Each structure stands twice: as C-alpha cells, then as structure tokens.
Tab-separated table of C-alpha atoms in Angstrom:
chain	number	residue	atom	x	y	z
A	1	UNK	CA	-37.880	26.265	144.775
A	2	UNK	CA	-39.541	24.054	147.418
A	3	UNK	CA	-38.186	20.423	148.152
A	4	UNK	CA	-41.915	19.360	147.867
A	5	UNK	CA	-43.579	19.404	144.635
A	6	UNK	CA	-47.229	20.753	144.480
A	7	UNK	CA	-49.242	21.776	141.569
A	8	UNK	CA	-49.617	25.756	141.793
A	9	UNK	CA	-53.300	25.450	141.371
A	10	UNK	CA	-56.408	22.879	141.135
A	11	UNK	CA	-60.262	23.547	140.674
A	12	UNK	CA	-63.239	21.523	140.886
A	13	UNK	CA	-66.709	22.039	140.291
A	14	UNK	CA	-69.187	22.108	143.698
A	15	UNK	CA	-69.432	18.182	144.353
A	16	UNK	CA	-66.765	16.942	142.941
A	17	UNK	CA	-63.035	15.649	144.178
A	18	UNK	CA	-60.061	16.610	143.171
A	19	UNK	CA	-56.479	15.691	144.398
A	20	UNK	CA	-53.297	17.575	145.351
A	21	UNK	CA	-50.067	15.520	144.869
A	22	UNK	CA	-46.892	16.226	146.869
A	23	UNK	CA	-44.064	15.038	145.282
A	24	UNK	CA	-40.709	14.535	147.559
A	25	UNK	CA	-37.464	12.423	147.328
A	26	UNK	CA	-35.628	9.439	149.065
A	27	UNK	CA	-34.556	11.784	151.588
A	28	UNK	CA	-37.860	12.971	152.754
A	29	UNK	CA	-41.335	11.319	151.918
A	30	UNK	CA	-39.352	8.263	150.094
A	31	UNK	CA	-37.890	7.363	153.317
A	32	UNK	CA	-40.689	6.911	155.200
A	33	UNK	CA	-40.883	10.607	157.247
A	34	UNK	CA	-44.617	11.334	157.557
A	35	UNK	CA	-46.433	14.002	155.476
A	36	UNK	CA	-48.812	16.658	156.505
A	37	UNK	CA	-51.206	18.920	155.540
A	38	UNK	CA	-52.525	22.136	156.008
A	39	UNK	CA	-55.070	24.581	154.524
A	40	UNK	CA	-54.892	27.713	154.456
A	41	UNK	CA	-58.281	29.870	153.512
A	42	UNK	CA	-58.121	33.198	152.477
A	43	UNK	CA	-57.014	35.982	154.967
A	44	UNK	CA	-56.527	33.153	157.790
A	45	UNK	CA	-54.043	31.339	159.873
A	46	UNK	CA	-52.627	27.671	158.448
A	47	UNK	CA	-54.980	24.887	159.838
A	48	UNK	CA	-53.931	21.575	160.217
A	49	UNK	CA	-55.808	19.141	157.807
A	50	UNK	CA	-54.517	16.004	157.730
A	51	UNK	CA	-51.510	14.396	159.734
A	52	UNK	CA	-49.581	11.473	159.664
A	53	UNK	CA	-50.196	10.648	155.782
A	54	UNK	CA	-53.795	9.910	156.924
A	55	UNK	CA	-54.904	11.089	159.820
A	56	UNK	CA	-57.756	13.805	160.493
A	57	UNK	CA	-57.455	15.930	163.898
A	58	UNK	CA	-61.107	16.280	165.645
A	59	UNK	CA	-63.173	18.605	163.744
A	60	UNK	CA	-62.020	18.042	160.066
A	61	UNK	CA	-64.381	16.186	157.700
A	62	UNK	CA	-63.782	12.864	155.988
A	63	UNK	CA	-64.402	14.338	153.234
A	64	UNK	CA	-60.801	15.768	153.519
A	65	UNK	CA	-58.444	12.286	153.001
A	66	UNK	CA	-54.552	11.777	152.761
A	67	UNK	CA	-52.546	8.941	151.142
A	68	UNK	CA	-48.951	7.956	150.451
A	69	UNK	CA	-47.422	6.193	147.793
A	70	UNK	CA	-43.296	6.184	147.791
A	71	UNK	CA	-41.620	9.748	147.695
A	72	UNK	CA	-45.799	11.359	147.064
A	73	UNK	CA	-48.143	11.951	148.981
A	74	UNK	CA	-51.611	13.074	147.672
A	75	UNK	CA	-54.536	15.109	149.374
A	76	UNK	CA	-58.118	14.095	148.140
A	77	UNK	CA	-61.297	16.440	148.810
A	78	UNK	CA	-64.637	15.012	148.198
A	79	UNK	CA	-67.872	16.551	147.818
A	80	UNK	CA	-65.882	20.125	147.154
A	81	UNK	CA	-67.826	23.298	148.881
A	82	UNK	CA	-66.942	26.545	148.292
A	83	UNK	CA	-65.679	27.162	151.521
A	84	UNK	CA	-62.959	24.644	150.708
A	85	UNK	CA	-61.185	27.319	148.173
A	86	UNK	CA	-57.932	28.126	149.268
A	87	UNK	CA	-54.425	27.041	149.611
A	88	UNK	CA	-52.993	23.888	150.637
A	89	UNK	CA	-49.921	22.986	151.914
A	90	UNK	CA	-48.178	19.380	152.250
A	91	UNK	CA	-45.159	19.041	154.549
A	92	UNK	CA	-42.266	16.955	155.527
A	93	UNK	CA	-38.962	16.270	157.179
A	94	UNK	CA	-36.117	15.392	155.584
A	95	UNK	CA	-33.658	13.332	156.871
A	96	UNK	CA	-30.872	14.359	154.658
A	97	UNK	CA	-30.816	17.842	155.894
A	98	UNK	CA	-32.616	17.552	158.986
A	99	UNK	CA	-34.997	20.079	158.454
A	100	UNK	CA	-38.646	21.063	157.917
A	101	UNK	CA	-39.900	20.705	154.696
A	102	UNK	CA	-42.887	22.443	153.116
A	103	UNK	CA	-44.435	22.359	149.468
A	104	UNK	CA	-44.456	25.496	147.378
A	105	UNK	CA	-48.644	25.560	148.174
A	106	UNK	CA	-51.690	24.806	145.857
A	107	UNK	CA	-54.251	27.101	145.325
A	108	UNK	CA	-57.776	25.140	145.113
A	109	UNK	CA	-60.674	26.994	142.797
A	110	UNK	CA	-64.248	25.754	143.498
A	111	UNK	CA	-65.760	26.923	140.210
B	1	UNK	CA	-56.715	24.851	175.548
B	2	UNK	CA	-53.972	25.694	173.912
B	3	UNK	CA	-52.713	29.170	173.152
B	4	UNK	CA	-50.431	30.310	170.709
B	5	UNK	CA	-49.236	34.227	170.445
B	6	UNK	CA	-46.207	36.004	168.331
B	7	UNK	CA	-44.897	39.175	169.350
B	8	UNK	CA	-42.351	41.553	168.232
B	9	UNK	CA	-41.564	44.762	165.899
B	10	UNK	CA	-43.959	45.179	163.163
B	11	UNK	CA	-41.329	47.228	161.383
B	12	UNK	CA	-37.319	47.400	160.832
B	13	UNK	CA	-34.775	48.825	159.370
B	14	UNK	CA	-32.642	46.889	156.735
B	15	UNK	CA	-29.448	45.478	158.080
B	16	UNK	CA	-31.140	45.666	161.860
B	17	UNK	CA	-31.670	42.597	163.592
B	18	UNK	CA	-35.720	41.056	164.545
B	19	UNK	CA	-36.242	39.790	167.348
B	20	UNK	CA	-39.537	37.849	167.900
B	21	UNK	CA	-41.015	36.090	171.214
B	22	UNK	CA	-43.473	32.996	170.520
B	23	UNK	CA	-45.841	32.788	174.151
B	24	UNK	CA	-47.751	29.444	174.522
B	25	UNK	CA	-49.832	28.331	176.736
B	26	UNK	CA	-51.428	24.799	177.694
B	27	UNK	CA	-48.258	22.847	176.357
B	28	UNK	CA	-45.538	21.941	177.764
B	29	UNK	CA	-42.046	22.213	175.926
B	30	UNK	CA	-39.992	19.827	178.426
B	31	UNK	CA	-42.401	16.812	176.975
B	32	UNK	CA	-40.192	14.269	175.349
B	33	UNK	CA	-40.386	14.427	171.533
B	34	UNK	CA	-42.120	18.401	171.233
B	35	UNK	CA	-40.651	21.517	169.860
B	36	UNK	CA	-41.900	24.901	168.412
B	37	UNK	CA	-41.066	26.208	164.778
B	38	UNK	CA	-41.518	29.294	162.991
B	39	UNK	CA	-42.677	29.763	159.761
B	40	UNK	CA	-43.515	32.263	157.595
B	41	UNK	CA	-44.959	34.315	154.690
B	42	UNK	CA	-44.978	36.489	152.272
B	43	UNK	CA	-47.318	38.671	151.615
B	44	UNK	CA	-48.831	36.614	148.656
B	45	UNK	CA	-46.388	33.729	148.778
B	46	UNK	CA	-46.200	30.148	150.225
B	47	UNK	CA	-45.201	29.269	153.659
B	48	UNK	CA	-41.292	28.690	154.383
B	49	UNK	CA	-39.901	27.182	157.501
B	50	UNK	CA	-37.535	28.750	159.215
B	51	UNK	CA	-36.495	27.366	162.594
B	52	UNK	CA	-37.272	24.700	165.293
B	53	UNK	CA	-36.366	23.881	168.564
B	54	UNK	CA	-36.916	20.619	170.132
B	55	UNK	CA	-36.986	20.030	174.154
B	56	UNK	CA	-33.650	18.914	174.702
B	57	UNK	CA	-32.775	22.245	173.489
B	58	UNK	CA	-31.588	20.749	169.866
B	59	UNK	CA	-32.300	23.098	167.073
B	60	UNK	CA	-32.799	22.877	163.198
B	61	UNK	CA	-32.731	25.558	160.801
B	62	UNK	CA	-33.316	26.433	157.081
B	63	UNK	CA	-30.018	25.382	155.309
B	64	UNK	CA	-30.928	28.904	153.523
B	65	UNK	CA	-30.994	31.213	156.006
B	66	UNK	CA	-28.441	29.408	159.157
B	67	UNK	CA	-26.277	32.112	159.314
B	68	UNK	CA	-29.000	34.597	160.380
B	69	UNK	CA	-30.752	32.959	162.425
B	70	UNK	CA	-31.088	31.858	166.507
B	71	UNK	CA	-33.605	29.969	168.114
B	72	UNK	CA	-33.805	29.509	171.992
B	73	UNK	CA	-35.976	28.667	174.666
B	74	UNK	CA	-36.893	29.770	178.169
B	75	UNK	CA	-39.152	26.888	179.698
B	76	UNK	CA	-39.887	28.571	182.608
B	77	UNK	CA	-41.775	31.450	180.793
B	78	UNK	CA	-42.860	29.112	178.166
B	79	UNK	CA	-41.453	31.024	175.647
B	80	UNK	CA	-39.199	30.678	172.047
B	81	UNK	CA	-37.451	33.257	170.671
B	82	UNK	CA	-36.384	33.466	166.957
B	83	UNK	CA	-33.718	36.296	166.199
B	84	UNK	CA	-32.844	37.242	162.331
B	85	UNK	CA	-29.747	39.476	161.847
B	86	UNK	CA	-29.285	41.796	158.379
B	87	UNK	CA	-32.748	42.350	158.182
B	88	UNK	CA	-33.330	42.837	154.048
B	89	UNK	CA	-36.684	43.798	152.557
B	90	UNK	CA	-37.377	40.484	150.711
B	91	UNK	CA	-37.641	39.236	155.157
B	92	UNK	CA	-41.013	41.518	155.118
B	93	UNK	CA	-43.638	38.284	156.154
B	94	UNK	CA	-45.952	37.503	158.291
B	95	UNK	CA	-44.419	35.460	160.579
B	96	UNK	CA	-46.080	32.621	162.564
B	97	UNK	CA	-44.798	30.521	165.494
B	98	UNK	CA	-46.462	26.671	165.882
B	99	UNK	CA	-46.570	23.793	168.232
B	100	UNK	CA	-45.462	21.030	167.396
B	101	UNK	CA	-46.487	18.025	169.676
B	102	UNK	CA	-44.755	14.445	169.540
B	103	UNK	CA	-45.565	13.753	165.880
B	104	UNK	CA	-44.120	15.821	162.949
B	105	UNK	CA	-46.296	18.181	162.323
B	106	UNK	CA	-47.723	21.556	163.323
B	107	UNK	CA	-50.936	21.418	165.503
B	108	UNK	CA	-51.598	24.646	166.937
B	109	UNK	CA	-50.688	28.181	164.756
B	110	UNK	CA	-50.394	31.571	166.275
B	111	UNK	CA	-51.749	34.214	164.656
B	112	UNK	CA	-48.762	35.407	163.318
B	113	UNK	CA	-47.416	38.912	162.705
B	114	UNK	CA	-46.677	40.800	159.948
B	115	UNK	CA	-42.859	41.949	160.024
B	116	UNK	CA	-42.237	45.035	157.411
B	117	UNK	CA	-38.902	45.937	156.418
B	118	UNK	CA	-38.312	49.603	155.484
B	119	UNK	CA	-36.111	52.385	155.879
C-alpha cells in the first residue's frame, strides 16, 4: 500500500482533460515537501512530467499541468492524445520517515 | 548531456545477494544538495523506491526493505552501488537508477535492468 493515494485508472475521450489526484498526509505533501510527476508509456523508461507541484522541464507540453492543494496534489492533461495513454506516477518526500515517496500509479485510457 | 546506465546480474539465486552499479555521466555527485536513487518495478506493477544517497554521503532507505539493503558511492568513478542481500523471488524487477539534481525529484532515468530471481 503506497503512502500516496492515486486512482488505479482514468480515461478520457481524444480532446478532453482529465485529472489524477495524489492524495498524501501531514507528513509528506501536507507539510509543504514538493510533489512530482512522472509518466510512464508503455514498454518505456519513467519520464519526468511535471516538478515542483508545477513546473514543466523543457520539452513537455502545457497541456500537461500540476497543482497543489494541502496534503493533494492533482495532475491535469488537456487536449488528451492517444499517445498520452499510460501510467502516471506522483511522488514525494516525507519528512516523517525521511524517505522517498511514490503513488501506487494511474493508468490513463484515451478511449 | 547526461547519461544514465544500470548494470549488474540479470539473474540470481534466492537467498544470494545483487549487486548493481549505477554509471552516470555529465553530473556531478559532489554538487551540494544532489543524490542518486534507485527504484524499481515489477513486472506489471508500480514503481517503489528503494534507496538514495545524497553527496555528503547521507543515505535513506525504504523503511521496508533497510535491513537488506546498502547504498554507496565512489565519486571518483561516478558511480552508486545498491546491494540487496536474501535475494527472494517477489525482488524479480526491473530496476532503474535516477539522478536526482538539487530539487526533489528524479530528472534523468537509466534504462533500467531487469533482475530475475530463480533457482
């Protein structure tokens, strides 16, 4: 059981958004420690997607967006493409522990 | 450019001990605030962290798997080693090493390599 809570699966229709929640504690993303995200398409290496809560390295589209709100964290995708199916991955520290914390993954369908 | 590259046994015995060698390039691990992790995966399954090692040598580890595990560093070859004693096959992953620069998370991913445990 992961400390981060993600949906096991979301799906969207081509064009549409959908959002992936990541839900932590007060010893983690409730305490202020940054989240990440990764994605993770099928057959390839974790990419990062989105760091610092909101941040997008060079290369990733704005159409890929991260917020925070408390102890969640949430990943939006806009304008879904089928190359965006996959699995997605928030992660944290937690201060409690002192360790690297990852959710248990969410598996996005583009119908 | 950064590189990123795992290497190690791609199959042991249960109860044996792994031993795998993460070999970056284009990063530097004596930069205040940087460290290298390793993660990994079951075939199928999510992503699970597993150790870290910052450059002052500190070190973090899953509370669920301390005992087995050892992560060190050797600067000078710009290398981290992760070791895992009592090898069992539910450990059969792939298993990926990543950079982490100044901020929290992971930037740059090796490859990874897959890790079967058999007899």
């Amino acid at each position: 059981q992961s400390v981060l809570t993600q949906p096991p699966s979301v799906s969207g229709a081509p064009g549409q958004r959908v959002t992936i929640s990541c839900t932590g504690s007060s010893s983690n993303i409730g305490a202020g420690y940054d989240t990440h995200w990764y994605q993770q398409l099928p057959g390839t290496v974790p990419k990062l997607l989105i760091y610092g809560n909101t941040n997008r390295p060079s290369g990733v589209p704005d159409r890929f967006s991260g917020s925070k709100s408390g102890a969640s964290a949430s990943l939006a995708i806009t304008g879904l493409q089928a190359e965006d199916e996959g699995d997605y991955y928030c992660q944290s520290f937690d201060g409690s522990l002192s360790v690297v914390v990852f959710g248990g993954g969410t598996k996005l369908t583009v119908l | 450019q950064i590189t990123v590259k795992e290497s190690g046994p791609t199959l042991v015995k249960p109860t044996q001990t792994l031993t795998l060698t993460c070999t970056f390039s284009g990063f530097s691990l004596i930069t205040s605030g940087v460290g290298v992790g390793w993660i990994r995966q079951p075939p199928g399954k999510a992503l699970e962290w597993l150790a870290l090692i910052y450059w002052d040598d500190s070190k973090r580890y899953s509370p669920s798997l301390k005992s087995r595990l050892t992560i060190t560093k050797d600067t000078s070859k710009n290398q981290v080693v992760l070791t895992m004693t009592n090898m069992d096959p539910v450990d059969t992953a792939t298993y990926f090493c990543a950079l982490k620069p100044v901020a929290g998370s992971f930037d740059y991913w090796g490859q990874g390599t897959l890790v079967t445990v058999s007899s």
